[in-house]
Every structure is written in structure tokens, then in C-alpha cells.
Coordinates of N, CA and C and ligand atoms in Angstrom, one line a residue:
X109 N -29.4 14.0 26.9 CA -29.9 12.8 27.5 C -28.8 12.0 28.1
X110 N -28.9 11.3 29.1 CA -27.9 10.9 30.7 C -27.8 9.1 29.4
X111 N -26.1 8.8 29.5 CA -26.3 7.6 29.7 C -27.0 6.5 31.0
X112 N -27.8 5.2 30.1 CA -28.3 4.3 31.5 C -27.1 3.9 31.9
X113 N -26.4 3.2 31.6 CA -25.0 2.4 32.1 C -24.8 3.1 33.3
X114 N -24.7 2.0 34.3 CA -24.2 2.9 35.4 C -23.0 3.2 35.7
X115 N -22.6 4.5 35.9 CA -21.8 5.2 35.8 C -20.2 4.5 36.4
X116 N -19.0 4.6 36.0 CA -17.7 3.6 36.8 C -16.7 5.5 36.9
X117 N -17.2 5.1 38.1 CA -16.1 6.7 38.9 C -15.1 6.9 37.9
X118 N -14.8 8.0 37.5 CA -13.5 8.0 36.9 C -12.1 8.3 38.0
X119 N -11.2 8.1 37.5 CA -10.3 8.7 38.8 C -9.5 9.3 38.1
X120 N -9.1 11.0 38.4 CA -8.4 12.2 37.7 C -7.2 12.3 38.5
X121 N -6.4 12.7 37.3 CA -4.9 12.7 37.5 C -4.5 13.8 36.9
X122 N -2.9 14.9 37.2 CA -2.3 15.0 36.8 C -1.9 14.7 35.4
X123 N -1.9 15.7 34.1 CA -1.4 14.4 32.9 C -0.2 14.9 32.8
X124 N 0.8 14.2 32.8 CA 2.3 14.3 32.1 C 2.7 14.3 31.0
X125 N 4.2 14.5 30.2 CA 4.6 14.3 28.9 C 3.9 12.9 28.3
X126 N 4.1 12.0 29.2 CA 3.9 10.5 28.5 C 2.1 10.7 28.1
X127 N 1.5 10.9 28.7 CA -0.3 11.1 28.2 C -0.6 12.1 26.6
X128 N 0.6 12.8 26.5 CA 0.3 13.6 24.9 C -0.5 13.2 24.2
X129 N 0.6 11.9 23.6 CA 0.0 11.4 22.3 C -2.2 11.0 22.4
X130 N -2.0 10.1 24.1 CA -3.3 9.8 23.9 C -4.0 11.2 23.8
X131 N -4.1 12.5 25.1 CA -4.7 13.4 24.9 C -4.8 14.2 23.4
X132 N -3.9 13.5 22.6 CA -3.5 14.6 21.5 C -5.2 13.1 20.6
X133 N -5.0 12.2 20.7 CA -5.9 11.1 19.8 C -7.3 11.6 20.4
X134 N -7.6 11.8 21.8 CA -9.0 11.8 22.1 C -9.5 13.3 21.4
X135 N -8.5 14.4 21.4 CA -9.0 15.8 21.2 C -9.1 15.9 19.9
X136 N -8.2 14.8 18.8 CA -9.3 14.5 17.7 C -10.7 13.8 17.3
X137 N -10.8 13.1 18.1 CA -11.6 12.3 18.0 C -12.8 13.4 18.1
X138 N -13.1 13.5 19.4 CA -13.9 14.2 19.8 C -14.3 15.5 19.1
X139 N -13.2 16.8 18.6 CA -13.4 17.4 17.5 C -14.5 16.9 16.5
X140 N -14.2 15.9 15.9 CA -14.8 15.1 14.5 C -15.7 15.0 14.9
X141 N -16.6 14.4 16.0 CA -18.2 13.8 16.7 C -18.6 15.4 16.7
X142 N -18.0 16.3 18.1 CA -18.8 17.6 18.2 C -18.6 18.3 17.2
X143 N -18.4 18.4 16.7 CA -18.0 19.6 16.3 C -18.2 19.9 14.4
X144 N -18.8 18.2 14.2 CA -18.9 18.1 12.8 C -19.7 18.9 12.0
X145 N -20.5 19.4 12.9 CA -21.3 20.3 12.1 C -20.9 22.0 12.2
X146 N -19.6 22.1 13.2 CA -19.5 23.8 13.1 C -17.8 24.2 12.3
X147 N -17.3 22.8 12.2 CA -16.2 23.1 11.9 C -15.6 22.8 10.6
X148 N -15.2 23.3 9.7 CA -14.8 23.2 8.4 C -14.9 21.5 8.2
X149 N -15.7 20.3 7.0 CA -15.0 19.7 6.9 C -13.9 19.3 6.7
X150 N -13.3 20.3 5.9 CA -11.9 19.9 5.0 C -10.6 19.7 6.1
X151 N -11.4 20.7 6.8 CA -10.1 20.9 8.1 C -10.4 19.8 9.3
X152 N -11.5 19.7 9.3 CA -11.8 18.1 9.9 C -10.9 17.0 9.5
X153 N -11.1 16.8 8.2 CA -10.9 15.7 7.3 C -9.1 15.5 7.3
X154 N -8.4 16.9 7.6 CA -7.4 17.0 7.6 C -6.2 16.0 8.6
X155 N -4.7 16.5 8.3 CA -3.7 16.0 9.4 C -4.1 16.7 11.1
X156 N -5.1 17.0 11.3 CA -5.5 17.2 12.7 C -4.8 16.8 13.5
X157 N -4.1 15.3 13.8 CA -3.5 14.5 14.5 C -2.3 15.4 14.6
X158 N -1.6 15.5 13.7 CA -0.2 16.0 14.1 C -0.1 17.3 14.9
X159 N -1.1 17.9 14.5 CA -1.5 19.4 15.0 C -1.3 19.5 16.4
X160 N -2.1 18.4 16.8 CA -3.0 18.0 18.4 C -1.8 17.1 18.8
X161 N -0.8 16.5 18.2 CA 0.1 15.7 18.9 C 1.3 16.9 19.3
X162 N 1.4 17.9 18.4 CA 2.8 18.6 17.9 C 2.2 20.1 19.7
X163 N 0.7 20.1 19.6 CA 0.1 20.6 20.7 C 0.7 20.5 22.0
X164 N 0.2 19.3 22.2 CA 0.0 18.6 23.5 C 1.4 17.9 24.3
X165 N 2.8 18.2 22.8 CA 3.9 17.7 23.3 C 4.0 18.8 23.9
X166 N 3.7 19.7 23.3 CA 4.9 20.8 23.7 C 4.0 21.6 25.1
X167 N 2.8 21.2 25.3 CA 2.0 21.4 26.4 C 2.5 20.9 27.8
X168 N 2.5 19.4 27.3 CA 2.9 18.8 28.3 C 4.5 18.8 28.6
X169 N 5.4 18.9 27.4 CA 6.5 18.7 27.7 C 7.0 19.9 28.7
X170 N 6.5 21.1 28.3 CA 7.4 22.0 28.9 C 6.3 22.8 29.5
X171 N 5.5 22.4 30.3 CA 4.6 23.5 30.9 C 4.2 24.9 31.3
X172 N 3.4 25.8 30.8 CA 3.5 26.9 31.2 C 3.2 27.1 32.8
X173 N 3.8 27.4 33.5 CA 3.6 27.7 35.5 C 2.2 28.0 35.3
X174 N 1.4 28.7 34.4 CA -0.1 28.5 34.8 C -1.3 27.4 34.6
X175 N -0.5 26.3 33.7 CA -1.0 25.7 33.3 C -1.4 24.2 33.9
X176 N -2.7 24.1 33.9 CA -3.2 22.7 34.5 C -3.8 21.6 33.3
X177 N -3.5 20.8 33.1 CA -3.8 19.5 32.8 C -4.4 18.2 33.6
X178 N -5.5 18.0 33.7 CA -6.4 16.7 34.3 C -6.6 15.8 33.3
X179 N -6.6 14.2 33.6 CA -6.7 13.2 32.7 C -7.7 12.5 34.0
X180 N -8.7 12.2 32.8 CA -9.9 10.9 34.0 C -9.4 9.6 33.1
X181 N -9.7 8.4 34.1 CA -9.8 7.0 33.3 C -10.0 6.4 34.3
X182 N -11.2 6.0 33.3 CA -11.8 4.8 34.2 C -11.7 3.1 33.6
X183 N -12.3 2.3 34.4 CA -11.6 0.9 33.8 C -12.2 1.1 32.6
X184 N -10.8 0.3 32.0 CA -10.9 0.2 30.3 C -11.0 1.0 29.6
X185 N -10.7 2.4 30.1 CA -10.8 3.5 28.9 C -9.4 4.7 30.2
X186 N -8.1 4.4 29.2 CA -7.1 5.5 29.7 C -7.5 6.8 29.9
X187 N -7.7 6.6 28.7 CA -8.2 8.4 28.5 C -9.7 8.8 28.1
X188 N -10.1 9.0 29.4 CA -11.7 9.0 29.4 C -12.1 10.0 28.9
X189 N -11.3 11.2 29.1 CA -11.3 12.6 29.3 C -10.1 13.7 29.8
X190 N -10.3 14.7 29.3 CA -9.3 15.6 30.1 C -9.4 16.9 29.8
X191 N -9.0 17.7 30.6 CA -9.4 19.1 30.9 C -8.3 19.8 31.1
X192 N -7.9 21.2 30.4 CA -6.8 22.0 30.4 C -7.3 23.5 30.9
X193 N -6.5 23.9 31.6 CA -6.9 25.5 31.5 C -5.7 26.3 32.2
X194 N -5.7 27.7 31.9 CA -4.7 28.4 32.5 C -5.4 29.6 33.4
X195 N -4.7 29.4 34.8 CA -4.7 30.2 35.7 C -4.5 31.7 35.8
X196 N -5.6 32.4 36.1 CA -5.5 34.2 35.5 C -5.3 34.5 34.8
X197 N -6.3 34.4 33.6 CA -5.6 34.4 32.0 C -6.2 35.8 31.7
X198 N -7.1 35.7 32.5 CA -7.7 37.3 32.0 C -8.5 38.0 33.2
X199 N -8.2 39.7 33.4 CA -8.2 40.5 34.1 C -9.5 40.4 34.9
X200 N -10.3 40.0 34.2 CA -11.7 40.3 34.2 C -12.6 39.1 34.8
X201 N -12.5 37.8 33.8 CA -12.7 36.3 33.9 C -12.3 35.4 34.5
X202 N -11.1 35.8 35.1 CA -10.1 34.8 35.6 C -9.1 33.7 34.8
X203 N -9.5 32.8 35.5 CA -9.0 31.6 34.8 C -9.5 30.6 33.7
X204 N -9.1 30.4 32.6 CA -9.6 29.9 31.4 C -9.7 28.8 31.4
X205 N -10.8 28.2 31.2 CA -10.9 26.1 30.5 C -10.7 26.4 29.3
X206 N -9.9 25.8 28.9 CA -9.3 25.8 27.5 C -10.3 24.6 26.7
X207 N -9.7 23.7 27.0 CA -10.6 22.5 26.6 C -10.8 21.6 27.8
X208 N -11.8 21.0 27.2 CA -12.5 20.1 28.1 C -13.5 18.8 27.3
X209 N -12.8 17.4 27.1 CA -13.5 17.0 26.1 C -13.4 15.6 27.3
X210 N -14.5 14.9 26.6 CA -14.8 13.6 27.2 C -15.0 12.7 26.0
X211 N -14.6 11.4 26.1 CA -14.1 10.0 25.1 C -16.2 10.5 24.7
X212 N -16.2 10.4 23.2 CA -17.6 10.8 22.4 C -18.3 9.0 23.3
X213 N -18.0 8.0 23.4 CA -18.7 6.6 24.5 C -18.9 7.2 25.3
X214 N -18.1 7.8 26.0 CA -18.3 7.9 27.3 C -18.9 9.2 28.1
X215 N -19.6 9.8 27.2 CA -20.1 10.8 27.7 C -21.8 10.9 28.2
X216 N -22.4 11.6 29.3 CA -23.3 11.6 29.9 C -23.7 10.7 31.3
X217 N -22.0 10.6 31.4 CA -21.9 9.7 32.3 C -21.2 10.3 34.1
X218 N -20.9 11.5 33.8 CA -20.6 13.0 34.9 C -19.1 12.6 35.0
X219 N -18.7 12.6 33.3 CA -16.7 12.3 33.6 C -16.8 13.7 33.7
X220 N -17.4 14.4 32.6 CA -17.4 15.9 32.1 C -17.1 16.6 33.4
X221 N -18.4 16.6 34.3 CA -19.0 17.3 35.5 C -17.6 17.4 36.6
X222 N -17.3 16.0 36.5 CA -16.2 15.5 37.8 C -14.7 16.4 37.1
X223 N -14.4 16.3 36.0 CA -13.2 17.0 35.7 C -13.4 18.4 35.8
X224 N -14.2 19.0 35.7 CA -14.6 20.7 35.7 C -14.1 20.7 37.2
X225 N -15.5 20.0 37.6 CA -15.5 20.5 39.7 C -13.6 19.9 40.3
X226 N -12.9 18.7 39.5 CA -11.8 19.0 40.2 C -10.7 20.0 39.3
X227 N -10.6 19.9 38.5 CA -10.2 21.7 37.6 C -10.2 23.0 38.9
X228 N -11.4 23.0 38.9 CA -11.8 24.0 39.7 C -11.3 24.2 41.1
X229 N -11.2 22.8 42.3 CA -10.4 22.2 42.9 C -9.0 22.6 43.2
X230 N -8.3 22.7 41.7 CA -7.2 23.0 42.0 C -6.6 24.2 41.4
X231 N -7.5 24.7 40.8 CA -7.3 26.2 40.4 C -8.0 27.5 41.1
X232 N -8.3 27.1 42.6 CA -8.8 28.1 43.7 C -10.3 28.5 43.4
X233 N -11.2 27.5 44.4 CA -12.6 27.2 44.4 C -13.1 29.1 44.3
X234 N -12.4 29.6 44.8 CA -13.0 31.1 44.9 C -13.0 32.2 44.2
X235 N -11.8 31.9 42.9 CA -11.6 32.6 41.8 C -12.8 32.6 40.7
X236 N -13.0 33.6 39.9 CA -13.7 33.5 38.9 C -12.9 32.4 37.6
X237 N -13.6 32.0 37.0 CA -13.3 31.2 35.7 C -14.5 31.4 34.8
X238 N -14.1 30.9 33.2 CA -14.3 31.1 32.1 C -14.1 30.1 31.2
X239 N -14.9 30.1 30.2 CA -14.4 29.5 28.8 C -15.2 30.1 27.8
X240 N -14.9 29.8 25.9 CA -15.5 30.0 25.0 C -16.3 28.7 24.6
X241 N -17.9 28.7 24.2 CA -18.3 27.3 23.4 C -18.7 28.1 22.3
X242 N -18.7 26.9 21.2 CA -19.9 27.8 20.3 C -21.1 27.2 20.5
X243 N -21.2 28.6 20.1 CA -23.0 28.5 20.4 C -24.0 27.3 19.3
X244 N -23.3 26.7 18.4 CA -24.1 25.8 17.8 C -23.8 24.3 18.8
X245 N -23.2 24.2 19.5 CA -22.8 23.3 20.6 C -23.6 23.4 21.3
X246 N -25.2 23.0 21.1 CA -26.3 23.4 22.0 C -26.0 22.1 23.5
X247 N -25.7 21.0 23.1 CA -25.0 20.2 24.6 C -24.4 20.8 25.1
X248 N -23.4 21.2 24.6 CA -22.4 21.6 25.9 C -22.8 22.7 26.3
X249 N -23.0 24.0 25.6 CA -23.7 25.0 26.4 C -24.5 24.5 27.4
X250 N -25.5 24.1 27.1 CA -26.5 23.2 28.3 C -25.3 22.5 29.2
X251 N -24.7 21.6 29.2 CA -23.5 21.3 29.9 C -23.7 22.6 31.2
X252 N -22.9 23.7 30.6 CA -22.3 24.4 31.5 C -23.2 25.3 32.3
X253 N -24.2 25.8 31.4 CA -25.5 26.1 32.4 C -26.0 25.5 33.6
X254 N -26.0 24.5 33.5 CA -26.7 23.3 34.5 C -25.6 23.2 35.5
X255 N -24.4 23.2 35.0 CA -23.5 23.6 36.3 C -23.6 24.9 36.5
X256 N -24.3 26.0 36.4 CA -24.2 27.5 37.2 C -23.9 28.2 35.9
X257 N -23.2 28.1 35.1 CA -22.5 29.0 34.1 C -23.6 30.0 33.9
X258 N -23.0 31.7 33.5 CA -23.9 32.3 32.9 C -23.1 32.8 31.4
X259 N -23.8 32.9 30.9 CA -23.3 33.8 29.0 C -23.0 35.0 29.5
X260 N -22.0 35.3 29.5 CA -21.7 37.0 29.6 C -21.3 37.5 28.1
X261 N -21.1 37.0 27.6 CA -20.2 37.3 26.1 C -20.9 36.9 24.6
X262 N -21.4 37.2 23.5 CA -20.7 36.6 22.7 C -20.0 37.0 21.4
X263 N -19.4 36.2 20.6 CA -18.8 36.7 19.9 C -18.5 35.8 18.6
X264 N -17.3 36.2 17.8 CA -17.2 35.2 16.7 C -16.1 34.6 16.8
X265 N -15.8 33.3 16.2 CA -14.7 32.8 16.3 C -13.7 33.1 15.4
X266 N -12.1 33.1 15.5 CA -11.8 33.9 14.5 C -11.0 32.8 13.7
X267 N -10.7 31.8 14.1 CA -9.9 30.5 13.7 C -10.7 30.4 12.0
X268 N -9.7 30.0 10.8 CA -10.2 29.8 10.0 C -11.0 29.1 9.8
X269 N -10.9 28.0 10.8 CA -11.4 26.4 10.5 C -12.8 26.5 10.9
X270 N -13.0 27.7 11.9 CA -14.7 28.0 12.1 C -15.6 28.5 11.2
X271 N -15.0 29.2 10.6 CA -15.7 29.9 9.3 C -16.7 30.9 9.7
X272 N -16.2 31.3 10.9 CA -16.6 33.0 11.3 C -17.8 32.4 12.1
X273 N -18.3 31.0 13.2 CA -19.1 30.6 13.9 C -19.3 31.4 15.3
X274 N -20.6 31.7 15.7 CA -20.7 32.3 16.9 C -20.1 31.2 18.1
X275 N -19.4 32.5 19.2 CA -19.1 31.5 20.0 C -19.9 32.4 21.5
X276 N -19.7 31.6 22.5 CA -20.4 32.1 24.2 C -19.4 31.9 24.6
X277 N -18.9 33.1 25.6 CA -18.2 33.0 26.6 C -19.1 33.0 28.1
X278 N -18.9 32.0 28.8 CA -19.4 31.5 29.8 C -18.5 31.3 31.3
X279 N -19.3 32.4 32.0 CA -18.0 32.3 33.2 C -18.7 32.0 34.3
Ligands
COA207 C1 -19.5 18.7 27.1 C2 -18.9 17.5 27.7 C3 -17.5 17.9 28.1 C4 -19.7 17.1 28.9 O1 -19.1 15.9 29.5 P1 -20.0 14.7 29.9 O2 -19.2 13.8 30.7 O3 -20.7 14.2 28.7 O4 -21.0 15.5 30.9 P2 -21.8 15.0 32.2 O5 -22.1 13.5 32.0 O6 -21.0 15.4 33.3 O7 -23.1 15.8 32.0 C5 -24.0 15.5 31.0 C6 -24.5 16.7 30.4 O8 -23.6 17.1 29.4 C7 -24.3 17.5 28.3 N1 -23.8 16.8 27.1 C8 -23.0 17.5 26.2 N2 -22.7 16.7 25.2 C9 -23.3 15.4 25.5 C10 -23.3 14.2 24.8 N3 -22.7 14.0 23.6 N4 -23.9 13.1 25.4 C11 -24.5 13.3 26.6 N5 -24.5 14.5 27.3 C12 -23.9 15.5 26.7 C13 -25.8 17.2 28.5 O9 -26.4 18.5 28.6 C14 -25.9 16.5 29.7 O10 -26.8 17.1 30.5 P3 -28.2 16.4 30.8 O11 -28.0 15.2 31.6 O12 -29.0 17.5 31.5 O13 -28.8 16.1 29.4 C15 -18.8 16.3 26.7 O14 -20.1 15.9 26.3 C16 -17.9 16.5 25.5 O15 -16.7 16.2 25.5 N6 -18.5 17.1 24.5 C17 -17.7 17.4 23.2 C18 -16.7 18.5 23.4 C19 -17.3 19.7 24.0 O16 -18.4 20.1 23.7 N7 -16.5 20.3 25.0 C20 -17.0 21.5 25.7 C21 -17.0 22.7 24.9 S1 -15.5 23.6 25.0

């Protein structure tokens, strides 16, 4: 279901070392809202934060050459959103969205939509791409459908914290 609020453009950037910490706060947050039903509590409930901080420094600090990072903000919210993925990650798929989360307020409002299409923008409109959701993530699958995506894949997650949850690869 679409937020009514009428939508405030986001405007997407490049994220640098200084954006970590926030990108490292929203990718918990967001975790905890989606994901509370597929992902371990305990591991929820856990030091997540330093995980996702200890992540995102060393993401941002020292970049992999394939690696892209986008940050949206729109007024009053820095970090509205942001979107990571690496270029040619696989033979087959192309290039990976790693993650892709939007502020749990501010969603259904096309931050999601606008960070994918400029992701994609700058990771060569012509190449194939890819990601994993799980499949109990009935939004976001829907999400990505609605933008074109098809399921080519699926499979299990192997992360302890999943507890063996199906996931879709969607390219
Ligand atoms: C999936 C996600 C990135 C989409 O971003 P968004 O800005 O909410 O999406 P948009 O506004 O561009 O598109 C809205 C669509 O997203 C989907 N959606 C997914 N989660 C949603 C939520 N919590 N609220 C509203 N819409 C949601 C809906 O299908 C909606 O489509 P609809 O209008 O046909 O109902 C975002 O909801 C999110 O961060 N979800 C949690 C993390 C996640 O699932 N990440 C992707 C999996 S790897």
C-alpha cells in the first residue's frame, strides 16, 4: 500500500566514509521492522550496530573498485535510504544489489524505486543485474516484480541468523 503524503523528491548521492555510521544506523533499523519476522530474534535483539558500523566503515573507508554506494535524503531525513551493489559479481547475473533499504517512515513513497533506477544508471543501463530477497519478504519481492524483476532462483539462506529461510534470487 503507496504512502498518501505527497511524495518530497529524494536527491541521491554518492555515499562517502563520513555517511557510515548513519548508513550503518538505518541498516539496523530497517533489519528490526523487515525482517522481524524472518530473522533470528536473539540476533536481532543483539550488538547489530557495531556489526553494521564495523561494515560500512570498512565499506566505505576503503572501497572495493566495483563497488557502488547511493545515499537519498530528502528534507529532514539524511539518510532516507541507500543502496549498495557490486559490479560483475557474477558470471551469469551480472551485477549484485547487495542491499537496498529505505528509512521503515519513509517508505512507499518511490525513494526505493528512484535508488534502484539510479544504481542501475550508474552501473551500465545494459548489463544484467541481480539480488537475493527472502521469500517471506512478500513487499519487497512485490517491490521488485513491479519493477520487471523475474525469480530465476531459489534457494536457502545460509547465514546463521536466518535459520535456514528461503530466499529468491531476482534478476
Ligand atoms: C523494499 C523497499 C526497498 C522499497 O522501497 P520503497 O521506497 O518503500 O518503495 P517504492 O515506494 O519505490 O515502491 C513501493 C512498493 O514497494 C513495496 N514495499 C515494500 N515494503 C514496503 C513498505 N514497508 N511500505 C510500503 N511499500 C513497501 C510495495 O510493494 C510498494 O508497491 P505498491 O505500491 O505496489 O504496493 C523498502 O520498502 C524497504 O527498505 N524495505 C525493507 C528492506 C527490504 O526489504 N529491502 C529489499 C530486500 S533486499
Amino acid at each position: 500500500m503507496r504512502n498518501d503524503t505527497p511524495p518530497e523528491p529524494p536527491a541521491i548521492r554518492p555515499a562517502d566514509a563520513a555517511d557510515a555510521g548513519r548508513i550503518a544506523a538505518l541498516h539496523c533499523e530497517s533489519w528490526r521492522d523487515a525482517y522481524a519476522q524472518v530473522l533470528d530474534p536473539a540476533f536481532l535483539a543483539g550488538p547489530i550496530e557495531a556489526d553494521r558500523r564495523a561494515l560500512w566503515a570498512e565499506r566505505l573507508g576503503a572501497p572495493a573498485p566495483a563497488q557502488g554506494v547511493l545515499l537519498a535524503e530528502t528534507p529532514g531525513h539524511e539518510t532516507a535510504g541507500f543502496i549498495c551493489f557490486f559490479r560483475d559479481n557474477d558470471p551469469r547475473w551480472g551485477t549484485l544489489i547487495d542491499n537496498l533499504h529505505v528509512d521503515p517512515a519513509l517508505r512507499g513513497r518511490g525513494i526505493g524505486e528512484r535508488l534502484i533506477r539510479a544504481a542501475v544508471a550508474t552501473f551500465a543501463p545494459d548489463r544484467p543485474f541481480h539480488l537475493w530477497v527472502f521469500e517471506a519478504n512478500a513487499a519487497g519481492v512485490r517491490f521488485y516484480l513491479r519493477l520487471g524483476g523475474t525469480i530465476v532462483e531459489r534457494g536457502i539462506d545460509d547465514k546463521p541468523a536466518a535459520r535456514g529461510a528461503p530466499h529468491l534470487r531476482i534478476a
